[in-house]
mmCIF file of C-alpha atoms and ligand atoms in Angstrom:
data_model
loop_
_atom_site.group_PDB
_atom_site.id
_atom_site.type_symbol
_atom_site.label_atom_id
_atom_site.label_comp_id
_atom_site.label_asym_id
_atom_site.label_seq_id
_atom_site.Cartn_x
_atom_site.Cartn_y
_atom_site.Cartn_z
ATOM 1 C CA UNK A 1 -112.649 -64.793 92.075
ATOM 2 C CA UNK A 2 -111.147 -67.766 90.036
ATOM 3 C CA UNK A 3 -108.066 -69.297 91.576
ATOM 4 C CA UNK A 4 -105.980 -71.477 88.910
ATOM 5 C CA UNK A 5 -103.140 -73.135 89.931
ATOM 6 C CA UNK A 6 -102.024 -75.063 86.248
ATOM 7 C CA UNK A 7 -100.042 -72.822 83.918
ATOM 8 C CA UNK A 8 -102.211 -74.853 80.930
ATOM 9 C CA UNK A 9 -105.383 -73.660 82.286
ATOM 10 C CA UNK A 10 -104.001 -70.114 82.786
ATOM 11 C CA UNK A 11 -103.252 -69.887 79.299
ATOM 12 C CA UNK A 12 -106.675 -70.953 78.085
ATOM 13 C CA UNK A 13 -108.392 -68.784 80.403
ATOM 14 C CA UNK A 14 -106.131 -65.449 78.713
ATOM 15 C CA UNK A 15 -106.321 -66.816 75.398
ATOM 16 C CA UNK A 16 -110.612 -66.918 75.986
ATOM 17 C CA UNK A 17 -110.233 -63.070 77.635
ATOM 18 C CA UNK A 18 -108.315 -61.778 74.988
ATOM 19 C CA UNK A 19 -110.815 -62.878 71.936
ATOM 20 C CA UNK A 20 -113.302 -61.609 73.876
ATOM 21 C CA UNK A 21 -111.692 -58.616 73.245
ATOM 22 C CA UNK A 22 -110.875 -58.017 76.758
ATOM 23 C CA UNK A 23 -107.456 -55.478 78.222
ATOM 24 C CA UNK A 24 -105.403 -58.094 80.824
ATOM 25 C CA UNK A 25 -103.485 -56.741 83.722
ATOM 26 C CA UNK A 26 -101.132 -58.465 85.725
ATOM 27 C CA UNK A 27 -99.778 -58.056 89.407
ATOM 28 C CA UNK A 28 -96.419 -60.637 90.057
ATOM 29 C CA UNK A 29 -96.306 -61.040 93.918
ATOM 30 C CA UNK A 30 -94.952 -63.684 96.036
ATOM 31 C CA UNK A 31 -97.740 -63.397 98.272
ATOM 32 C CA UNK A 32 -98.188 -62.503 102.027
ATOM 33 C CA UNK A 33 -99.721 -59.185 100.957
ATOM 34 C CA UNK A 34 -99.585 -55.889 102.220
ATOM 35 C CA UNK A 35 -100.744 -52.908 101.491
ATOM 36 C CA UNK A 36 -98.169 -51.910 99.034
ATOM 37 C CA UNK A 37 -99.026 -55.111 96.719
ATOM 38 C CA UNK A 38 -102.770 -53.636 97.073
ATOM 39 C CA UNK A 39 -101.941 -50.153 95.440
ATOM 40 C CA UNK A 40 -100.264 -52.415 92.372
ATOM 41 C CA UNK A 41 -103.528 -54.128 92.200
ATOM 42 C CA UNK A 42 -105.756 -50.836 92.321
ATOM 43 C CA UNK A 43 -103.553 -49.753 89.770
ATOM 44 C CA UNK A 44 -104.070 -52.837 87.594
ATOM 45 C CA UNK A 45 -107.836 -52.853 88.201
ATOM 46 C CA UNK A 46 -108.030 -49.303 86.930
ATOM 47 C CA UNK A 47 -106.114 -50.370 83.671
ATOM 48 C CA UNK A 48 -107.486 -53.179 82.422
ATOM 49 C CA UNK A 49 -110.796 -55.153 82.673
ATOM 50 C CA UNK A 50 -109.340 -59.164 83.680
ATOM 51 C CA UNK A 51 -107.483 -58.483 86.412
ATOM 52 C CA UNK A 52 -105.131 -61.370 87.631
ATOM 53 C CA UNK A 53 -102.788 -61.444 90.500
ATOM 54 C CA UNK A 54 -100.049 -63.789 90.361
ATOM 55 C CA UNK A 55 -98.782 -65.416 93.799
ATOM 56 C CA UNK A 56 -95.450 -67.264 92.994
ATOM 57 C CA UNK A 57 -92.400 -68.044 95.516
ATOM 58 C CA UNK A 58 -89.818 -68.179 93.283
ATOM 59 C CA UNK A 59 -87.195 -70.401 93.938
ATOM 60 C CA UNK A 60 -84.829 -69.207 91.055
ATOM 61 C CA UNK A 61 -84.573 -66.121 92.573
ATOM 62 C CA UNK A 62 -83.431 -67.401 95.890
ATOM 63 C CA UNK A 63 -79.520 -68.006 96.888
ATOM 64 C CA UNK A 64 -79.130 -70.867 98.379
ATOM 65 C CA UNK A 65 -78.135 -69.114 101.510
ATOM 66 C CA UNK A 66 -81.323 -66.682 101.811
ATOM 67 C CA UNK A 67 -84.908 -67.233 103.077
ATOM 68 C CA UNK A 68 -86.900 -69.113 100.083
ATOM 69 C CA UNK A 69 -88.283 -72.014 102.364
ATOM 70 C CA UNK A 70 -89.005 -69.723 105.292
ATOM 71 C CA UNK A 71 -90.167 -66.680 103.257
ATOM 72 C CA UNK A 72 -94.147 -66.236 104.768
ATOM 73 C CA UNK A 73 -96.650 -67.740 102.798
ATOM 74 C CA UNK A 74 -100.509 -66.670 103.642
ATOM 75 C CA UNK A 75 -102.498 -67.676 100.949
ATOM 76 C CA UNK A 76 -105.875 -67.775 102.148
ATOM 77 C CA UNK A 77 -105.708 -64.119 103.919
ATOM 78 C CA UNK A 78 -103.890 -63.042 100.522
ATOM 79 C CA UNK A 79 -107.399 -64.255 98.273
ATOM 80 C CA UNK A 80 -109.487 -62.256 101.201
ATOM 81 C CA UNK A 81 -107.191 -59.007 100.613
ATOM 82 C CA UNK A 82 -107.113 -59.614 96.501
ATOM 83 C CA UNK A 83 -111.516 -59.857 96.371
ATOM 84 C CA UNK A 84 -111.789 -56.813 98.091
ATOM 85 C CA UNK A 85 -109.991 -55.169 95.468
ATOM 86 C CA UNK A 86 -111.684 -56.858 93.119
ATOM 87 C CA UNK A 87 -108.864 -59.219 91.754
ATOM 88 C CA UNK A 88 -110.417 -61.511 88.961
ATOM 89 C CA UNK A 89 -108.010 -64.543 88.959
ATOM 90 C CA UNK A 90 -105.065 -65.723 91.409
ATOM 91 C CA UNK A 91 -102.634 -67.467 89.840
ATOM 92 C CA UNK A 92 -100.792 -69.471 91.845
ATOM 93 C CA UNK A 93 -98.699 -72.195 90.254
ATOM 94 C CA UNK A 94 -96.529 -74.956 92.352
ATOM 95 C CA UNK A 95 -92.858 -74.884 91.710
ATOM 96 C CA UNK A 96 -92.976 -78.120 89.751
ATOM 97 C CA UNK A 97 -95.846 -76.693 87.634
ATOM 98 C CA UNK A 98 -93.390 -73.853 86.719
ATOM 99 C CA UNK A 99 -89.702 -75.399 85.977
ATOM 100 C CA UNK A 100 -89.742 -78.846 84.848
ATOM 101 C CA UNK A 101 -86.603 -80.686 85.782
ATOM 102 C CA UNK A 102 -84.984 -80.409 82.908
ATOM 103 C CA UNK A 103 -85.184 -76.694 82.279
ATOM 104 C CA UNK A 104 -81.997 -75.196 81.359
ATOM 105 C CA UNK A 105 -83.154 -71.731 79.336
ATOM 106 C CA UNK A 106 -82.716 -68.259 81.060
ATOM 107 C CA UNK A 107 -83.062 -64.625 80.561
ATOM 108 C CA UNK A 108 -81.062 -61.843 81.487
ATOM 109 C CA UNK A 109 -80.908 -58.482 81.483
ATOM 110 C CA UNK A 110 -77.351 -57.499 81.467
ATOM 111 C CA UNK A 111 -75.558 -54.787 82.751
ATOM 112 C CA UNK A 112 -78.319 -53.413 84.603
ATOM 113 C CA UNK A 113 -78.986 -56.314 86.905
ATOM 114 C CA UNK A 114 -74.710 -56.254 86.996
ATOM 115 C CA UNK A 115 -74.514 -53.240 90.098
ATOM 116 C CA UNK A 116 -76.510 -52.825 93.255
ATOM 117 C CA UNK A 117 -78.972 -55.236 95.106
ATOM 118 C CA UNK A 118 -77.457 -57.993 91.834
ATOM 119 C CA UNK A 119 -73.628 -57.228 93.249
ATOM 120 C CA UNK A 120 -74.806 -58.734 96.049
ATOM 121 C CA UNK A 121 -77.218 -61.999 95.169
ATOM 122 C CA UNK A 122 -75.603 -63.518 92.590
ATOM 123 C CA UNK A 123 -77.833 -65.037 90.566
ATOM 124 C CA UNK A 124 -81.383 -63.619 91.477
ATOM 125 C CA UNK A 125 -82.087 -61.005 88.928
ATOM 126 C CA UNK A 126 -81.484 -63.844 86.409
ATOM 127 C CA UNK A 127 -84.351 -65.594 88.419
ATOM 128 C CA UNK A 128 -86.914 -62.664 88.090
ATOM 129 C CA UNK A 129 -86.153 -62.223 85.035
ATOM 130 C CA UNK A 130 -86.894 -66.237 84.014
ATOM 131 C CA UNK A 131 -90.023 -66.305 85.739
ATOM 132 C CA UNK A 132 -91.482 -62.570 84.560
ATOM 133 C CA UNK A 133 -90.939 -63.885 80.775
ATOM 134 C CA UNK A 134 -92.509 -66.810 81.925
ATOM 135 C CA UNK A 135 -95.448 -65.535 83.430
ATOM 136 C CA UNK A 136 -95.948 -63.092 80.140
ATOM 137 C CA UNK A 137 -96.164 -66.329 77.910
ATOM 138 C CA UNK A 138 -98.397 -67.893 80.561
ATOM 139 C CA UNK A 139 -100.892 -64.876 81.387
ATOM 140 C CA UNK A 140 -100.694 -62.848 78.092
ATOM 141 C CA UNK A 141 -101.277 -59.615 79.690
ATOM 142 C CA UNK A 142 -100.947 -56.351 78.037
ATOM 143 C CA UNK A 143 -100.412 -54.733 81.157
ATOM 144 C CA UNK A 144 -98.317 -55.622 84.066
ATOM 145 C CA UNK A 145 -97.504 -53.702 87.145
ATOM 146 C CA UNK A 146 -94.806 -53.427 89.435
ATOM 147 C CA UNK A 147 -93.574 -51.491 92.296
ATOM 148 C CA UNK A 148 -90.695 -48.984 92.473
ATOM 149 C CA UNK A 149 -89.549 -50.481 96.071
ATOM 150 C CA UNK A 150 -88.089 -53.141 93.834
ATOM 151 C CA UNK A 151 -86.211 -50.246 91.473
ATOM 152 C CA UNK A 152 -83.586 -52.022 89.877
ATOM 153 C CA UNK A 153 -86.078 -55.260 89.261
ATOM 154 C CA UNK A 154 -88.335 -52.487 87.538
ATOM 155 C CA UNK A 155 -85.907 -51.528 85.308
ATOM 156 C CA UNK A 156 -84.559 -55.203 84.482
ATOM 157 C CA UNK A 157 -88.198 -56.058 83.668
ATOM 158 C CA UNK A 158 -88.455 -52.597 81.590
ATOM 159 C CA UNK A 159 -85.181 -53.729 79.531
ATOM 160 C CA UNK A 160 -86.061 -57.437 78.917
ATOM 161 C CA UNK A 161 -89.607 -56.141 77.759
ATOM 162 C CA UNK A 162 -87.912 -54.090 75.525
ATOM 163 C CA UNK A 163 -84.422 -56.341 74.359
ATOM 164 C CA UNK A 164 -87.168 -58.940 74.070
ATOM 165 C CA UNK A 165 -89.796 -57.018 72.371
ATOM 166 C CA UNK A 166 -92.704 -58.351 74.632
ATOM 167 C CA UNK A 167 -95.682 -56.626 73.871
ATOM 168 C CA UNK A 168 -96.366 -55.776 77.347
ATOM 169 C CA UNK A 169 -97.231 -52.005 79.042
ATOM 170 C CA UNK A 170 -94.800 -52.054 82.267
ATOM 171 C CA UNK A 171 -96.643 -49.456 84.884
ATOM 172 C CA UNK A 172 -94.530 -48.487 87.979
ATOM 173 C CA UNK A 173 -95.934 -47.865 91.165
ATOM 174 C CA UNK A 174 -94.560 -45.864 93.950
ATOM 175 C CA UNK A 175 -93.458 -46.945 97.069
ATOM 176 C CA UNK A 176 -96.091 -47.228 99.783
ATOM 177 C CA UNK A 177 -94.851 -46.791 103.071
ATOM 178 C CA UNK A 178 -96.238 -47.305 106.708
ATOM 179 C CA UNK A 179 -97.406 -44.269 109.029
ATOM 180 C CA UNK A 180 -93.549 -43.673 110.387
ATOM 181 C CA UNK A 181 -92.184 -44.082 106.819
ATOM 182 C CA UNK A 182 -90.846 -47.774 106.836
ATOM 183 C CA UNK A 183 -91.371 -49.340 103.267
ATOM 184 C CA UNK A 184 -93.818 -52.259 103.028
ATOM 185 C CA UNK A 185 -92.474 -55.409 102.364
ATOM 186 C CA UNK A 186 -93.321 -58.706 103.544
ATOM 187 C CA UNK A 187 -89.268 -59.324 105.311
ATOM 188 C CA UNK A 188 -90.815 -56.546 107.845
ATOM 189 C CA UNK A 189 -92.557 -59.798 109.342
ATOM 190 C CA UNK A 190 -89.663 -61.069 110.744
ATOM 191 C CA UNK A 191 -88.666 -58.430 112.287
ATOM 192 C CA UNK A 192 -88.831 -57.707 116.376
ATOM 193 C CA UNK A 193 -89.900 -54.726 117.830
ATOM 194 C CA UNK A 194 -86.847 -53.988 118.681
ATOM 195 C CA UNK A 195 -85.609 -54.430 114.955
ATOM 196 C CA UNK A 196 -88.671 -52.778 113.718
ATOM 197 C CA UNK A 197 -87.619 -49.406 115.468
ATOM 198 C CA UNK A 198 -83.719 -49.816 113.809
ATOM 199 C CA UNK A 199 -85.383 -50.269 110.382
ATOM 200 C CA UNK A 200 -86.889 -46.875 110.758
ATOM 201 C CA UNK A 201 -83.002 -45.759 110.151
ATOM 202 C CA UNK A 202 -83.443 -46.495 105.943
ATOM 203 C CA UNK A 203 -86.380 -44.114 105.286
ATOM 204 C CA UNK A 204 -84.654 -41.785 107.489
ATOM 205 C CA UNK A 205 -81.542 -41.906 105.422
ATOM 206 C CA UNK A 206 -83.605 -41.838 102.185
ATOM 207 C CA UNK A 207 -85.131 -38.487 103.454
ATOM 208 C CA UNK A 208 -81.338 -37.485 104.794
ATOM 209 C CA UNK A 209 -80.648 -38.317 101.242
ATOM 210 C CA UNK A 210 -83.491 -36.433 99.862
ATOM 211 C CA UNK A 211 -82.803 -33.148 102.430
ATOM 212 C CA UNK A 212 -79.647 -33.014 100.869
ATOM 213 C CA UNK A 213 -80.083 -32.469 97.736
ATOM 214 C CA UNK A 214 -83.016 -30.014 97.728
ATOM 215 C CA UNK A 215 -81.049 -27.800 99.978
ATOM 216 C CA UNK A 216 -78.118 -27.380 97.755
ATOM 217 C CA UNK A 217 -77.748 -29.807 94.538
ATOM 218 C CA UNK A 218 -74.142 -30.991 95.570
ATOM 219 C CA UNK A 219 -72.717 -34.154 94.337
ATOM 220 C CA UNK A 220 -73.694 -37.464 94.599
ATOM 221 C CA UNK A 221 -71.303 -38.691 96.658
ATOM 222 C CA UNK A 222 -72.900 -35.866 99.336
ATOM 223 C CA UNK A 223 -75.961 -37.438 99.205
ATOM 224 C CA UNK A 224 -74.602 -40.462 99.650
ATOM 225 C CA UNK A 225 -72.570 -39.811 102.807
ATOM 226 C CA UNK A 226 -75.544 -37.904 104.340
ATOM 227 C CA UNK A 227 -77.198 -41.101 103.996
ATOM 228 C CA UNK A 228 -74.985 -43.359 105.138
ATOM 229 C CA UNK A 229 -74.296 -41.347 108.436
ATOM 230 C CA UNK A 230 -77.755 -41.835 109.303
ATOM 231 C CA UNK A 231 -77.483 -45.616 108.800
ATOM 232 C CA UNK A 232 -74.142 -46.150 110.569
ATOM 233 C CA UNK A 233 -75.601 -43.828 113.775
ATOM 234 C CA UNK A 234 -78.170 -46.645 114.365
ATOM 235 C CA UNK A 235 -75.876 -50.076 116.042
ATOM 236 C CA UNK A 236 -78.400 -52.772 115.040
ATOM 237 C CA UNK A 237 -77.640 -51.816 110.969
ATOM 238 C CA UNK A 238 -75.020 -53.739 108.584
ATOM 239 C CA UNK A 239 -74.764 -51.395 105.417
ATOM 240 C CA UNK A 240 -74.890 -53.826 102.333
ATOM 241 C CA UNK A 241 -74.915 -50.882 100.505
ATOM 242 C CA UNK A 242 -75.844 -47.480 99.585
ATOM 243 C CA UNK A 243 -75.399 -45.957 95.950
ATOM 244 C CA UNK A 244 -76.213 -43.161 94.110
ATOM 245 C CA UNK A 245 -76.808 -44.198 90.269
ATOM 246 C CA UNK A 246 -78.578 -42.804 86.819
ATOM 247 C CA UNK A 247 -82.126 -43.793 87.205
ATOM 248 C CA UNK A 248 -82.304 -45.064 83.823
ATOM 249 C CA UNK A 249 -79.659 -46.820 83.411
ATOM 250 C CA UNK A 250 -78.408 -47.393 86.717
ATOM 251 C CA UNK A 251 -74.765 -46.620 85.794
ATOM 252 C CA UNK A 252 -72.743 -45.402 88.359
ATOM 253 C CA UNK A 253 -71.072 -42.028 88.612
ATOM 254 C CA UNK A 254 -74.575 -39.871 87.543
ATOM 255 C CA UNK A 255 -74.880 -36.629 86.436
ATOM 256 C CA UNK A 256 -76.790 -34.465 88.919
ATOM 257 C CA UNK A 257 -78.431 -33.002 85.149
ATOM 258 C CA UNK A 258 -80.438 -36.185 85.199
ATOM 259 C CA UNK A 259 -82.586 -38.213 88.005
ATOM 260 C CA UNK A 260 -80.917 -40.082 90.282
ATOM 261 C CA UNK A 261 -81.380 -43.094 92.255
ATOM 262 C CA UNK A 262 -80.322 -43.448 95.618
ATOM 263 C CA UNK A 263 -80.458 -47.229 96.926
ATOM 264 C CA UNK A 264 -80.303 -49.058 100.323
ATOM 265 C CA UNK A 265 -80.227 -52.344 101.103
ATOM 266 C CA UNK A 266 -79.282 -52.932 104.887
ATOM 267 C CA UNK A 267 -79.789 -55.586 107.380
ATOM 268 C CA UNK A 268 -81.224 -55.435 110.284
ATOM 269 C CA UNK A 269 -80.413 -58.600 112.643
ATOM 270 C CA UNK A 270 -80.827 -61.336 110.082
ATOM 271 C CA UNK A 271 -83.527 -59.091 107.313
ATOM 272 C CA UNK A 272 -82.318 -57.992 104.371
ATOM 273 C CA UNK A 273 -83.670 -54.747 103.419
ATOM 274 C CA UNK A 274 -83.780 -52.377 101.122
ATOM 275 C CA UNK A 275 -85.209 -48.646 100.075
ATOM 276 C CA UNK A 276 -84.560 -46.242 97.518
ATOM 277 C CA UNK A 277 -85.691 -42.461 96.196
ATOM 278 C CA UNK A 278 -85.533 -41.173 92.685
ATOM 279 C CA UNK A 279 -84.263 -37.344 93.018
ATOM 280 C CA UNK A 280 -85.144 -34.845 89.688
ATOM 281 C CA UNK A 281 -82.507 -32.436 88.879
ATOM 282 C CA UNK A 282 -85.318 -29.428 89.890
ATOM 283 C CA UNK A 283 -86.310 -30.748 93.229
HETATM 284 P P1 AMP B 301 -93.068 -59.419 96.014
HETATM 285 O O1 AMP B 301 -94.423 -59.850 96.573
HETATM 286 O O2 AMP B 301 -92.406 -58.495 97.254
HETATM 287 O O3 AMP B 301 -92.543 -59.557 95.130
HETATM 288 O O4 AMP B 301 -93.124 -58.014 95.519
HETATM 289 C C1 AMP B 301 -94.587 -57.806 94.215
HETATM 290 C C2 AMP B 301 -94.883 -56.908 93.626
HETATM 291 O O5 AMP B 301 -95.224 -55.584 94.605
HETATM 292 C C3 AMP B 301 -93.274 -56.304 92.717
HETATM 293 O O6 AMP B 301 -93.539 -55.509 91.692
HETATM 294 C C4 AMP B 301 -92.541 -54.978 94.234
HETATM 295 O O7 AMP B 301 -91.955 -53.849 93.722
HETATM 296 C C5 AMP B 301 -93.762 -54.339 94.772
HETATM 297 N N1 AMP B 301 -94.011 -54.041 95.860
HETATM 298 C C6 AMP B 301 -93.806 -54.500 97.403
HETATM 299 N N2 AMP B 301 -93.685 -53.799 98.206
HETATM 300 C C7 AMP B 301 -94.241 -52.590 97.936
HETATM 301 C C8 AMP B 301 -94.167 -51.011 98.580
HETATM 302 N N3 AMP B 301 -93.946 -50.954 99.595
HETATM 303 N N4 AMP B 301 -94.467 -50.341 97.474
HETATM 304 C C9 AMP B 301 -95.238 -50.840 96.454
HETATM 305 N N5 AMP B 301 -94.863 -51.784 95.083
HETATM 306 C C10 AMP B 301 -94.092 -52.691 96.658
#
């Protein structure tokens, strides 16, 4: 497995691979990998002949009061996990190599980033789409894999790819969960033992939403109410939002004739966690 830290070297590597006729797959991550990330890697491995994983804790997607400095990092352990897939290249640049001090150009995917997490994390998605656009230009992938865990991020990247004609196939992968249902996340490492128990309320709330939808296809408000009730029962949880939106456009007031996204963000202690489910009309 090659480890590349220089963007120019990464581009040279990819250009050579493209000339040889390889199909390049990219899985962007912020590291501190878990089985959710590995599911994306395995999907990328199946669909490409050269698989590149990026590990980059992107400063531009963190707000000034967020956890950029303390975001968990474990480069050696990550590399050992990536070897098992196997991944061909780890692209792990330093922030200074990705952003020159005078960089001023941003990619903004517009309305799709206005609600849900976008409403609570100003500038977050602008940082995400900008770094992903840069990664696409540096790595030149044919295919890029993203998790449905960060559903709004997935939709923002799909929108960017369409709006800006990136020649990249975006491949979504379903949420990978712990045995008890908690969505895997690098940030779960922040949780104390009791917070870890409280955190289960997010996936229980998602399950309640799904059950409500299955039992009697009612209205979106009732589904949101069912999920919120589960979260409110847990004392250690502070709800940021529980919302039902159209699963394609992320617009509010969704019609139950189309797939809807139930999305949750909540704080467990100081840790901000998210979870979601897409509910289809026939379910
Ligand atoms: P991150 O390192 O948190 O930026 O995540 C990198 C990629 O892994 C993103 O596309 C995430 O959506 C995806 N991801 C993170 N956790 C999970 C999970 N539990 N299941 C599926 N994909 C995930």
